[in-house]
Amino acid sequence: MEGPGSREPMLDAKSELIDLQWKLGMAVSSDSCRSLKYPYVAVMLKVADHSGHVKNKSFEMTIPQFQNFYRQFKEIAAVIETV
């Protein structure tokens, strides 16, 4: 999996999740729009590669993107329950 606009893989199969933090934010304005008022979820990951080198990765999701992300994790959890 590659990050947007990047050639560097976001994570590989040998990566270890060290920490996950999130926050709910509200974009209220930008340089091109005075009144946005849209919520988003920001996710910050701390990941160690196979050699132990720790990298920070972050991304933002709109609420519909987060809801889809959440549904997928519920599906993963349901499959894990059957193992």
Short mmCIF file of C-alpha atoms in Angstrom, two decimals:
data_model
loop_
_atom_site.label_atom_id
_atom_site.label_comp_id
_atom_site.label_asym_id
_atom_site.label_seq_id
_atom_site.Cartn_x
_atom_site.Cartn_y
_atom_site.Cartn_z
CA MET A 1 0.00 0.00 0.00
CA GLU A 2 1.43 3.37 -0.95
CA GLY A 3 0.63 6.75 0.52
CA PRO A 4 -1.12 9.34 -1.65
CA GLY A 5 1.32 11.02 -4.02
CA SER A 6 4.16 8.94 -2.61
CA ARG A 7 6.31 6.08 -3.85
CA GLU A 8 7.11 5.03 -0.28
CA PRO A 9 4.99 2.14 1.03
CA MET A 10 2.84 3.18 4.00
CA LEU A 11 3.27 -0.17 5.78
CA ASP A 12 4.60 -3.58 4.94
CA ALA A 13 3.69 -6.97 6.33
CA LYS A 14 6.60 -6.88 8.78
CA SER A 15 5.65 -3.56 10.35
CA GLU A 16 4.55 -3.42 13.97
CA LEU A 17 1.98 -0.94 15.22
CA ILE A 18 3.46 0.81 18.26
CA ASP A 19 0.79 3.42 18.89
CA LEU A 20 -2.42 4.73 17.36
CA GLN A 21 -3.90 8.10 18.22
CA TRP A 22 -6.89 9.83 16.73
CA LYS A 23 -8.79 13.04 17.04
CA LEU A 24 -12.01 14.43 15.71
CA GLY A 25 -11.57 17.81 14.12
CA MET A 26 -13.69 20.44 12.47
CA ALA A 27 -12.39 22.38 9.49
CA VAL A 28 -13.98 25.80 9.80
CA SER A 29 -12.21 27.72 7.05
CA SER A 30 -9.34 27.64 4.60
CA ASP A 31 -7.52 30.05 2.33
CA SER A 32 -9.99 29.25 -0.45
CA CYS A 33 -13.22 28.95 1.54
CA ARG A 34 -14.36 31.12 4.43
CA SER A 35 -16.89 28.69 5.88
CA LEU A 36 -16.21 24.98 5.53
CA LYS A 37 -17.64 23.51 8.74
CA TYR A 38 -16.87 19.90 7.92
CA PRO A 39 -15.82 17.30 10.51
CA TYR A 40 -12.93 14.91 9.93
CA VAL A 41 -11.04 12.19 11.78
CA ALA A 42 -7.26 12.52 11.99
CA VAL A 43 -5.31 9.31 12.63
CA MET A 44 -1.67 9.21 13.74
CA LEU A 45 0.20 5.90 13.64
CA LYS A 46 3.58 5.08 15.13
CA VAL A 47 4.98 2.05 13.29
CA ALA A 48 8.24 0.11 13.65
CA ASP A 49 9.68 -1.58 10.57
CA HIS A 50 11.44 -4.97 10.63
CA SER A 51 14.72 -3.34 11.77
CA GLY A 52 13.03 -1.47 14.64
CA HIS A 53 13.13 1.95 12.96
CA VAL A 54 10.04 3.87 14.11
CA LYS A 55 8.12 6.06 11.69
CA ASN A 56 5.11 8.27 12.20
CA LYS A 57 2.32 8.11 9.64
CA SER A 58 -0.78 10.27 9.65
CA PHE A 59 -3.87 10.71 7.54
CA GLU A 60 -7.27 12.34 7.67
CA MET A 61 -10.65 10.89 6.75
CA THR A 62 -14.00 12.49 6.11
CA ILE A 63 -16.83 11.13 8.25
CA PRO A 64 -18.14 8.88 5.40
CA GLN A 65 -14.59 7.55 4.86
CA PHE A 66 -14.25 6.88 8.60
CA GLN A 67 -17.63 5.11 8.69
CA ASN A 68 -16.48 2.83 5.86
CA PHE A 69 -13.15 2.25 7.66
CA TYR A 70 -15.08 1.35 10.83
CA ARG A 71 -17.36 -1.07 8.95
CA GLN A 72 -14.32 -2.82 7.49
CA PHE A 73 -12.78 -3.22 10.96
CA LYS A 74 -16.06 -4.67 12.25
CA GLU A 75 -15.90 -7.20 9.40
CA ILE A 76 -12.30 -8.07 10.34
CA ALA A 77 -13.34 -8.52 13.99
CA ALA A 78 -16.21 -10.81 12.94
CA VAL A 79 -13.83 -12.98 10.91
CA ILE A 80 -11.34 -13.12 13.79
CA GLU A 81 -14.14 -14.34 16.09
CA THR A 82 -14.54 -17.39 13.86
CA VAL A 83 -10.86 -18.36 13.96
#
